[in-house]
PDB file of C-alpha atoms in Angstrom:
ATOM      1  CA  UNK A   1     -12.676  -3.316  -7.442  1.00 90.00           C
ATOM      2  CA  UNK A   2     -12.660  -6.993  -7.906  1.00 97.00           C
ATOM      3  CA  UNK A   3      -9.415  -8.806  -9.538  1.00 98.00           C
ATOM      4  CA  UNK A   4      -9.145 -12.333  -9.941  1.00 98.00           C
ATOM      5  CA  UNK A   5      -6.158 -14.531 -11.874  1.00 98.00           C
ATOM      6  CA  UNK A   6      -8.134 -17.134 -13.533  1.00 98.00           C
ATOM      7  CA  UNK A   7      -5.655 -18.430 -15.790  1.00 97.00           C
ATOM      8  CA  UNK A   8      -1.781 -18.444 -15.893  1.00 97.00           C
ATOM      9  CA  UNK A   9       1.678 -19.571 -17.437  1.00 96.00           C
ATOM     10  CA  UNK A  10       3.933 -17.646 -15.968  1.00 96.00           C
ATOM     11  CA  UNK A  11       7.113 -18.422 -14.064  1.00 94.00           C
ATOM     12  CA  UNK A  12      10.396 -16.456 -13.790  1.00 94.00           C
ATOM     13  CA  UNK A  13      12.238 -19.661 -15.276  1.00 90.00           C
ATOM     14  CA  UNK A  14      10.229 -18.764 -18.903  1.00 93.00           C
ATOM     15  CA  UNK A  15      12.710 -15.420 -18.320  1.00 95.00           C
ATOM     16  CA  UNK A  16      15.341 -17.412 -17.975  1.00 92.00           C
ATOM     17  CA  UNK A  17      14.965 -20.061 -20.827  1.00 88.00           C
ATOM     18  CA  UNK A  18      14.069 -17.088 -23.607  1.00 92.00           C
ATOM     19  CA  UNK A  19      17.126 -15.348 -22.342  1.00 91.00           C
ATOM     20  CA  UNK A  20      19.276 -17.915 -22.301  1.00 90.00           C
ATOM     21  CA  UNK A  21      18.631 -19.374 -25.851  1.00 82.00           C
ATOM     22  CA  UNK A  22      20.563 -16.557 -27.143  1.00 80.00           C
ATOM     23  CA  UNK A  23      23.929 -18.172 -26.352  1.00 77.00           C
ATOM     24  CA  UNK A  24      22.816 -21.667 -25.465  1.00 72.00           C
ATOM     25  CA  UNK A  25      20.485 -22.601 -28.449  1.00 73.00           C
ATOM     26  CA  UNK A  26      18.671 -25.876 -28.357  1.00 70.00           C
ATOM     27  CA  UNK A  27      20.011 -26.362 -25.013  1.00 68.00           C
ATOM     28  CA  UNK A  28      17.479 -24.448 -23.416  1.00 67.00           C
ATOM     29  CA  UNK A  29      15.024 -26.851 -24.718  1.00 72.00           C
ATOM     30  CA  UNK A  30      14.686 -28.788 -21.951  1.00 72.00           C
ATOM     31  CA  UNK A  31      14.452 -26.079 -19.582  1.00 68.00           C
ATOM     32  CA  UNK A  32      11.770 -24.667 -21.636  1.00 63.00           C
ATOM     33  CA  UNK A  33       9.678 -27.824 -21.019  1.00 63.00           C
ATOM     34  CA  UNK A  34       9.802 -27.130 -17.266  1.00 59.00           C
ATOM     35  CA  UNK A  35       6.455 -26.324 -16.026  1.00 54.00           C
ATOM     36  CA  UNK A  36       8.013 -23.987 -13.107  1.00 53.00           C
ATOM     37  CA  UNK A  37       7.886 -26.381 -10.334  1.00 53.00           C
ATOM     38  CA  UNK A  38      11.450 -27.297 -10.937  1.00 55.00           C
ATOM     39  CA  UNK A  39      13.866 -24.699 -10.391  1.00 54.00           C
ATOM     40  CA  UNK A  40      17.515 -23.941 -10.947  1.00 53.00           C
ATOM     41  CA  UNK A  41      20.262 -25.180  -8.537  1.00 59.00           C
ATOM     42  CA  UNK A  42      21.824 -21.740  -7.995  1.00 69.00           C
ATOM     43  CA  UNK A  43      18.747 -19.742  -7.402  1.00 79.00           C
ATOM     44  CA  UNK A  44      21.651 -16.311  -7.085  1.00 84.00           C
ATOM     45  CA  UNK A  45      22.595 -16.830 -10.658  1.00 86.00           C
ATOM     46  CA  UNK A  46      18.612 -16.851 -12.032  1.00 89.00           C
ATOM     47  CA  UNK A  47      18.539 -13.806  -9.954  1.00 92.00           C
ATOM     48  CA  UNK A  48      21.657 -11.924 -11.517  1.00 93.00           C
ATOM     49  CA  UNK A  49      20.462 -12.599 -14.861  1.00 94.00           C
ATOM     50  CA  UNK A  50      16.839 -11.196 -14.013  1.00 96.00           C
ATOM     51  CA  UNK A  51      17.878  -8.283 -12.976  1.00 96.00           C
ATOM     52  CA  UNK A  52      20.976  -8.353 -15.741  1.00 96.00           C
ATOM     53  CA  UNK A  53      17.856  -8.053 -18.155  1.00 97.00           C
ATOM     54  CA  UNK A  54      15.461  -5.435 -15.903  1.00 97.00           C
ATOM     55  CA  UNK A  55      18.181  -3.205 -15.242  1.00 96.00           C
ATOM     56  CA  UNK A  56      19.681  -3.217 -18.565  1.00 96.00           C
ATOM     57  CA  UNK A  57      15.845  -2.944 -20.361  1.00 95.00           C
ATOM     58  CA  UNK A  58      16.266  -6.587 -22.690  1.00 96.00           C
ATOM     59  CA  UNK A  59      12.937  -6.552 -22.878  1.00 96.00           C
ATOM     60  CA  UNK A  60      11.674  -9.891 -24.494  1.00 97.00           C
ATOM     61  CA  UNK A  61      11.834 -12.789 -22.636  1.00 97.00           C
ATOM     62  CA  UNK A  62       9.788 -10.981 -20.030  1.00 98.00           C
ATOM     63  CA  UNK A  63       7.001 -11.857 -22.941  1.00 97.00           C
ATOM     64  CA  UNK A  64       7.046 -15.491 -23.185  1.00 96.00           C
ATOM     65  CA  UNK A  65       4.413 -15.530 -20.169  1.00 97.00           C
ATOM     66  CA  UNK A  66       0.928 -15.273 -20.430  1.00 98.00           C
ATOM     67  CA  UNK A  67      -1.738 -14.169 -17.187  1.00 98.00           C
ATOM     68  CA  UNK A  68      -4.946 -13.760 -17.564  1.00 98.00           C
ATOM     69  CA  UNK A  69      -7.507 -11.621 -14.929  1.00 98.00           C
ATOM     70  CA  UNK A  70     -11.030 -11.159 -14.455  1.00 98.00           C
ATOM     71  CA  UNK A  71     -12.251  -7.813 -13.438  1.00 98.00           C
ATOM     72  CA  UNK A  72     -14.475  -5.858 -11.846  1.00 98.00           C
ATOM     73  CA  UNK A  73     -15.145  -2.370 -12.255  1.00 98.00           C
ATOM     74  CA  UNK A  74     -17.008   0.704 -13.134  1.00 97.00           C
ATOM     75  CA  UNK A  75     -16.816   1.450 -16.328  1.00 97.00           C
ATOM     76  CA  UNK A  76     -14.778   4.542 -16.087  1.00 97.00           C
ATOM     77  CA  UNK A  77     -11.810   2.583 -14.912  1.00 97.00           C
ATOM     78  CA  UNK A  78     -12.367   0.024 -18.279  1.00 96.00           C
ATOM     79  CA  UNK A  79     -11.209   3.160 -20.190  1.00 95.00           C
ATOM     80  CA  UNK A  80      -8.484   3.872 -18.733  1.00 95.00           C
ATOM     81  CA  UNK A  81      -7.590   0.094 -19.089  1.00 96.00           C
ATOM     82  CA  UNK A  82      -8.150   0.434 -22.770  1.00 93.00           C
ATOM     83  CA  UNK A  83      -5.676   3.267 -23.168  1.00 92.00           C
ATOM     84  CA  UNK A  84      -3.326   0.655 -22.706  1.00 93.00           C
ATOM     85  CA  UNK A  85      -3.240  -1.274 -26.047  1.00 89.00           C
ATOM     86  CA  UNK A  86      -1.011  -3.600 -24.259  1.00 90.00           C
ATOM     87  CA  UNK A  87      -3.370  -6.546 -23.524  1.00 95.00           C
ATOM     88  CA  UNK A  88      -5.809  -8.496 -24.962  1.00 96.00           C
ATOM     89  CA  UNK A  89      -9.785  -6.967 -23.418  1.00 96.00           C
ATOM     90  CA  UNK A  90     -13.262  -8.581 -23.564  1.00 96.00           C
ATOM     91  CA  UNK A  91     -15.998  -6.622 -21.751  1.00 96.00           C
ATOM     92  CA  UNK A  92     -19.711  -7.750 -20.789  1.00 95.00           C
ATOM     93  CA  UNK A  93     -21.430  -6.493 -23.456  1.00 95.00           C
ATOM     94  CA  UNK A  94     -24.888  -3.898 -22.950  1.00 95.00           C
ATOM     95  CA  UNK A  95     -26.032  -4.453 -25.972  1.00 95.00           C
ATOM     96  CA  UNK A  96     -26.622  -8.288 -25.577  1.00 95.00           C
ATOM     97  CA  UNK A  97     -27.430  -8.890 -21.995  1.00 95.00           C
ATOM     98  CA  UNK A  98     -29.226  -6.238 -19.764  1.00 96.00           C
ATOM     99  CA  UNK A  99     -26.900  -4.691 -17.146  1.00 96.00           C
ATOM    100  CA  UNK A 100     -27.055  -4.956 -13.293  1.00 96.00           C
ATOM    101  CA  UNK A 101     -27.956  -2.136 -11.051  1.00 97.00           C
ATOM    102  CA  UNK A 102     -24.837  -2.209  -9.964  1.00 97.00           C
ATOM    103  CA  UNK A 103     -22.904   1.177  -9.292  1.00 98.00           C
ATOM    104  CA  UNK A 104     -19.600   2.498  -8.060  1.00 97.00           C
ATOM    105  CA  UNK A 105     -19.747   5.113  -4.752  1.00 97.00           C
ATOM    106  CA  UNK A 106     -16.645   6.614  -3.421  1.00 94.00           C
ATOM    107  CA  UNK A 107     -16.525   6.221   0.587  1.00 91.00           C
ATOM    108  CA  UNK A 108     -15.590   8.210   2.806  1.00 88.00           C
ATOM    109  CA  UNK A 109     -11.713   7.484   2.888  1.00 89.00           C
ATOM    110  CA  UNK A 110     -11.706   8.493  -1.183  1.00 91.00           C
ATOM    111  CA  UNK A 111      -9.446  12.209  -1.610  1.00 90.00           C
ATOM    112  CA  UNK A 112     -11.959  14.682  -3.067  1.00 91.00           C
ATOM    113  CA  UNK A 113      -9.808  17.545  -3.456  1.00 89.00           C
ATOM    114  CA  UNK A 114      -6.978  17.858  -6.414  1.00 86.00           C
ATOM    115  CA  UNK A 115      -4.609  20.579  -6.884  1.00 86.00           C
ATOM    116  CA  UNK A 116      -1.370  20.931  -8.786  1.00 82.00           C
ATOM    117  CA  UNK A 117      -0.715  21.296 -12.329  1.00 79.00           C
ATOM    118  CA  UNK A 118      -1.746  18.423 -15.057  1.00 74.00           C
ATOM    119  CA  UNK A 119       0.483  15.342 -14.746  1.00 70.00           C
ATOM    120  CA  UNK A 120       1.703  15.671 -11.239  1.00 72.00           C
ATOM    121  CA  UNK A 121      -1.724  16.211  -9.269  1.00 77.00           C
ATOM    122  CA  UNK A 122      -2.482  16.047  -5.199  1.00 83.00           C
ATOM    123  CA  UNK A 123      -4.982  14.858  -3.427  1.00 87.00           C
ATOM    124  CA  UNK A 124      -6.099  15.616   0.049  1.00 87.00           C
ATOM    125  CA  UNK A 125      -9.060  14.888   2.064  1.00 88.00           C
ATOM    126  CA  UNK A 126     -12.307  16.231   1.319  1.00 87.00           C
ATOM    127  CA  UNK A 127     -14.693  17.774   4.233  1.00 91.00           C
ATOM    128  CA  UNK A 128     -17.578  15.879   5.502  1.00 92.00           C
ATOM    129  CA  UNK A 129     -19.792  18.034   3.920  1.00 94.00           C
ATOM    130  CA  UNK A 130     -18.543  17.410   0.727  1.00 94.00           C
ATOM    131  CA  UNK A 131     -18.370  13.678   1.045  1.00 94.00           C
ATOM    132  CA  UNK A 132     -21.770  13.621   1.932  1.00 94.00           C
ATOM    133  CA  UNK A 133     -22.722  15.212  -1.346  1.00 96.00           C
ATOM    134  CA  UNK A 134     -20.737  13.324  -3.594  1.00 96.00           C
ATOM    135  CA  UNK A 135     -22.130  10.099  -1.631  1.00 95.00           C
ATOM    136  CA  UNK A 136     -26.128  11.792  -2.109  1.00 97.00           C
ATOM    137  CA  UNK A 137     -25.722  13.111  -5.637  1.00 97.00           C
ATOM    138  CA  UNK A 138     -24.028   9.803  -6.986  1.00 97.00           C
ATOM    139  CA  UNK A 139     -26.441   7.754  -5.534  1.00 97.00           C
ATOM    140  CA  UNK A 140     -29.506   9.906  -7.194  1.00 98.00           C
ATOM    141  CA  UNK A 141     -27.803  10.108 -10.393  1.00 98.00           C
ATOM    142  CA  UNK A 142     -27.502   6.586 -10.506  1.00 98.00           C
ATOM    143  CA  UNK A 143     -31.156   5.288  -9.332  1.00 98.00           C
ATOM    144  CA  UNK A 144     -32.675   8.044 -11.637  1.00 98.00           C
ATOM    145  CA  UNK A 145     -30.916   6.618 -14.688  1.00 98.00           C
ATOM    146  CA  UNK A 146     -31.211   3.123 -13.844  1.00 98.00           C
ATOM    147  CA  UNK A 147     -34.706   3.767 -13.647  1.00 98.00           C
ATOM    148  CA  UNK A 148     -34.936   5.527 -17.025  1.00 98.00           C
ATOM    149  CA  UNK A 149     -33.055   2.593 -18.316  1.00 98.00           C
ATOM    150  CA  UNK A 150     -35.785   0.196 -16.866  1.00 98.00           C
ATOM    151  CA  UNK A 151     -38.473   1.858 -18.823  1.00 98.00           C
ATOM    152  CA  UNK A 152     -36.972   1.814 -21.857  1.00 98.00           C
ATOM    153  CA  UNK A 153     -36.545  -2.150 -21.698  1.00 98.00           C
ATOM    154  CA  UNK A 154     -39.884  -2.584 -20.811  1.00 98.00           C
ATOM    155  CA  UNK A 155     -40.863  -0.093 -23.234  1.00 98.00           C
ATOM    156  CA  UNK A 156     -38.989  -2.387 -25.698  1.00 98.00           C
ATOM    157  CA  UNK A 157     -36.508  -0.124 -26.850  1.00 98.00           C
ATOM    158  CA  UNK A 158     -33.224  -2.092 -27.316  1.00 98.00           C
ATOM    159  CA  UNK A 159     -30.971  -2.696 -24.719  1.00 97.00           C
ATOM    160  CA  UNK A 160     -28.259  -0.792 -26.732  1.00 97.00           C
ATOM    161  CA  UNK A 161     -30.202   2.174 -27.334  1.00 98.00           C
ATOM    162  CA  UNK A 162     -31.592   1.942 -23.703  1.00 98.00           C
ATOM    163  CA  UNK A 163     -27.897   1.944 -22.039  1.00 97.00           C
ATOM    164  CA  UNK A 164     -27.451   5.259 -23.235  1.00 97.00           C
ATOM    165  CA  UNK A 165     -28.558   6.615 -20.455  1.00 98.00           C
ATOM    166  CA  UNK A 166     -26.396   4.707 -18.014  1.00 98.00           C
ATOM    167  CA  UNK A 167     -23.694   6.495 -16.314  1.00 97.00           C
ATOM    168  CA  UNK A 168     -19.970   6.017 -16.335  1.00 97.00           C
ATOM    169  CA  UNK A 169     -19.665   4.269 -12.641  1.00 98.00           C
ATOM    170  CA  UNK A 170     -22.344   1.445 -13.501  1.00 98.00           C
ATOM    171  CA  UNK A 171     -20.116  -1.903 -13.614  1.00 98.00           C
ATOM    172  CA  UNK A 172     -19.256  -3.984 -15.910  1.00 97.00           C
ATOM    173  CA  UNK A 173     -16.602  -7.050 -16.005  1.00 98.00           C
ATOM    174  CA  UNK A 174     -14.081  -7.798 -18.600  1.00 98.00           C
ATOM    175  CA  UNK A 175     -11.384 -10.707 -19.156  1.00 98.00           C
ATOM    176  CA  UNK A 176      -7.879  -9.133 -19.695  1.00 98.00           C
ATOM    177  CA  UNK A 177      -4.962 -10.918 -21.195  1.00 98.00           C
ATOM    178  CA  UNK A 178      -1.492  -9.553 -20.687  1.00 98.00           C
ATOM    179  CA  UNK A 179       2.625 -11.308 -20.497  1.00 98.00           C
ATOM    180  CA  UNK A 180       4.463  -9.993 -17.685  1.00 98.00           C
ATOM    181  CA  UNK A 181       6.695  -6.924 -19.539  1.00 98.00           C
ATOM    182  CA  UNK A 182       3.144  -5.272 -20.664  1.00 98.00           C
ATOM    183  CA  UNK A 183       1.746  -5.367 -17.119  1.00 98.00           C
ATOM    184  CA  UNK A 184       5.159  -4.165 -16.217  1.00 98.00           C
ATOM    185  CA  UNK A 185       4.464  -1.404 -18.359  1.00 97.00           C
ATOM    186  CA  UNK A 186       0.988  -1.005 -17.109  1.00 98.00           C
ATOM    187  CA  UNK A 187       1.828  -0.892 -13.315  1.00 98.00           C
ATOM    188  CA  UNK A 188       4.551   1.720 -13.665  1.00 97.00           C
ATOM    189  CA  UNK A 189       1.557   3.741 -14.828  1.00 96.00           C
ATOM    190  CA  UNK A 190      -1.204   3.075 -12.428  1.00 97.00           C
ATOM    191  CA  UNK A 191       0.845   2.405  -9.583  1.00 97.00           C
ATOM    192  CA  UNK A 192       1.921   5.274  -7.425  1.00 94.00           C
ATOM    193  CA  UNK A 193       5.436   4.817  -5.611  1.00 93.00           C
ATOM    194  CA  UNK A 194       7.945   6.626  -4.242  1.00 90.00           C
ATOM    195  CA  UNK A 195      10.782   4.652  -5.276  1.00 90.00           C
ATOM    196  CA  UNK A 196       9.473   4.648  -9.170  1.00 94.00           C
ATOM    197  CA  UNK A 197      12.142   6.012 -11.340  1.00 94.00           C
ATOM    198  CA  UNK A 198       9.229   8.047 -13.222  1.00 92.00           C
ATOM    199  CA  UNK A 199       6.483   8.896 -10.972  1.00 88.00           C
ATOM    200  CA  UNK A 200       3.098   8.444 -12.186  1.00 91.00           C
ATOM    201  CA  UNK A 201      -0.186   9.781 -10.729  1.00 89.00           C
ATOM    202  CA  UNK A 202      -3.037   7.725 -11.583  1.00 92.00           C
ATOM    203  CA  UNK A 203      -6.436   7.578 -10.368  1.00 93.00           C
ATOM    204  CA  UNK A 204      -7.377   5.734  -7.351  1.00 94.00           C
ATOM    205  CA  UNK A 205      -9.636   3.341  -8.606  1.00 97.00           C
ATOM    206  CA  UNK A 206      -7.785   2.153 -11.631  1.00 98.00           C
ATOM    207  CA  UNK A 207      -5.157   1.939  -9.414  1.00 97.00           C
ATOM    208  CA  UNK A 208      -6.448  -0.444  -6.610  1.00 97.00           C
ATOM    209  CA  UNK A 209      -6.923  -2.848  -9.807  1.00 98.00           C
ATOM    210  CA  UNK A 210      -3.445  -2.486 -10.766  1.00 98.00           C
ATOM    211  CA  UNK A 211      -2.665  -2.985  -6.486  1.00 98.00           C
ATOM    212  CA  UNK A 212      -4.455  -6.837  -6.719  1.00 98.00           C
ATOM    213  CA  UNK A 213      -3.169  -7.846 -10.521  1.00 98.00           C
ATOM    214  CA  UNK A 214       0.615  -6.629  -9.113  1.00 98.00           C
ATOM    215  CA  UNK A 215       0.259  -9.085  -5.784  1.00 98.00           C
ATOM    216  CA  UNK A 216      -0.930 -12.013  -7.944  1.00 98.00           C
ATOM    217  CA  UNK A 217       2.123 -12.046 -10.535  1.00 98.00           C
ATOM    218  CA  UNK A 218       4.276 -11.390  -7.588  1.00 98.00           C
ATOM    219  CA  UNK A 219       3.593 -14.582  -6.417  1.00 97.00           C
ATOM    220  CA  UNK A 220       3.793 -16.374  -9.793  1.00 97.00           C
ATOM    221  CA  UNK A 221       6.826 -14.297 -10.786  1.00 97.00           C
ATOM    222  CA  UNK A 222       8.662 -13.423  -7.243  1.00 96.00           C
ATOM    223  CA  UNK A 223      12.323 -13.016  -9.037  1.00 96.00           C
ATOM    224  CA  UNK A 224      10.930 -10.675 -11.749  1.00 97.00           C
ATOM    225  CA  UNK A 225       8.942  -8.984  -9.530  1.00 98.00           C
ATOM    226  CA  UNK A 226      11.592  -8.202  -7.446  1.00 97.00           C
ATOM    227  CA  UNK A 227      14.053  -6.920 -10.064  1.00 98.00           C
ATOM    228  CA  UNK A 228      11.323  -4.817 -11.023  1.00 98.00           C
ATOM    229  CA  UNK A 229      10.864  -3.022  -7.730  1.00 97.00           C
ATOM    230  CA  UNK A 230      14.615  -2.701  -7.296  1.00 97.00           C
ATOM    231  CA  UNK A 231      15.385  -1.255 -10.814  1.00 97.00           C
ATOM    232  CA  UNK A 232      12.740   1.754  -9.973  1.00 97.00           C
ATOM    233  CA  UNK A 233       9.610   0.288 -11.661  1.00 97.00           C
ATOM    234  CA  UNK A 234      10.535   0.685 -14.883  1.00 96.00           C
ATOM    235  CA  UNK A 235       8.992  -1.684 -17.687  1.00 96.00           C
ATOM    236  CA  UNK A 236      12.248  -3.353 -19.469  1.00 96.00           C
TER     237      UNK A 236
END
């Protein structure tokens, strides 16, 4: 899974100017001009009112932020992104541009085996026989269809008829636009962690996505960030 941060304005002071307009008024407007590079003489007081807000769930000014990430995935983990109608999406498109032969293969180290009850799912280690066969099988799958795919093009069936036959763990890329409370709310989802005050259980791959967008706000947003992690995970 590929995550990059291509475009940003986000800074842990745009918390602290949207929170503080509600008792200060136009006074925050020069603080609000700041581009982040200037920060606040007592650095514990920005902090207190951070986590004031995280821990209390006042939501908003987390939202005057925007980030923007490039991604790269199979297209299985793109729906699960889209379940989240959170964030702003544009995918590569099949139907306008023919699609790489590009597909996803779990390696060895990927937990084959789930058991538990819906919601609250383990995972443990599968054998090597049966990595071997998920390894052999998805790699047939995908070269047979890929293939089938091929002659259709050069058949000159369209290319949005021809994906059809295209399986879910062929990649595809996608520009997502989020502020920092909805990928709060998105990493308290995909993110598994003890200390979360609501444990989720997500699936691996979306999850190593969510693992690279959360260390790039971190370092754009380190006081929010923090007051996130130390308030349980929980989206304000």
């Amino acid at each position: 899974m590929t995550v990059e941060l291509v475009r940003s304005s986000a800074h842990d002071s745009d918390v602290l100017f949207a929170a503080r307009v509600s008792t200060q008024g136009e006074q925050t407007l020069e603080q609000s001009r700041l581009d982040g590079s200037e920060t606040d003489t007592d650095i514990a007081r920005d902090r207190g009112l951070i986590n004031y807000l995280m821990r209390d769930r006042h939501g908003s000014p987390f939202e005057h932020n925007s980030m923007t990430f490039y991604v790269q995935a199979p297209i299985f983990v793109f729906r699960e992104f889209m379940r989240h109608r959170i964030a702003s999406y544009n995918e590569e498109s099949g139907r306008y541009r023919e699609l790489r032969p590009v597909f996803y293969v779990p390696d060895a180290d990927r937990r084959l085996v789930q058991t538990g009850k819906p919601g609250a799912y383990e995972f443990s280690p599968g054998s090597a026989e049966q990595s071997a066969l998920v390894e052999q099988q998805t790699m047939t799958a995908s070269r047979l269809a890929f293939e089938a795919y091929q002659r259709m093009l050069e058949a000159g069936v369209a290319r949005e008829v021809a994906r059809i036959v295209l399986p879910l763990n062929i990649y595809s890329s996608m520009y997502v636009t989020m502020n920092a409370r909805s990928l709060m709310n998105f990493l308290s989802l995909r993110t598994r962690r003890p200390e979360s005050h609501f444990p989720s259980f997500p699936q691996r791959e979306i999850e190593m996505c969510a693992e690279q967008m959360e260390a790039l706000w971190a370092r754009l947003m380190p006081l929010t960030h923090a007051a996130f992690e130390a308030n349980g995970r929980v989206a304000p």
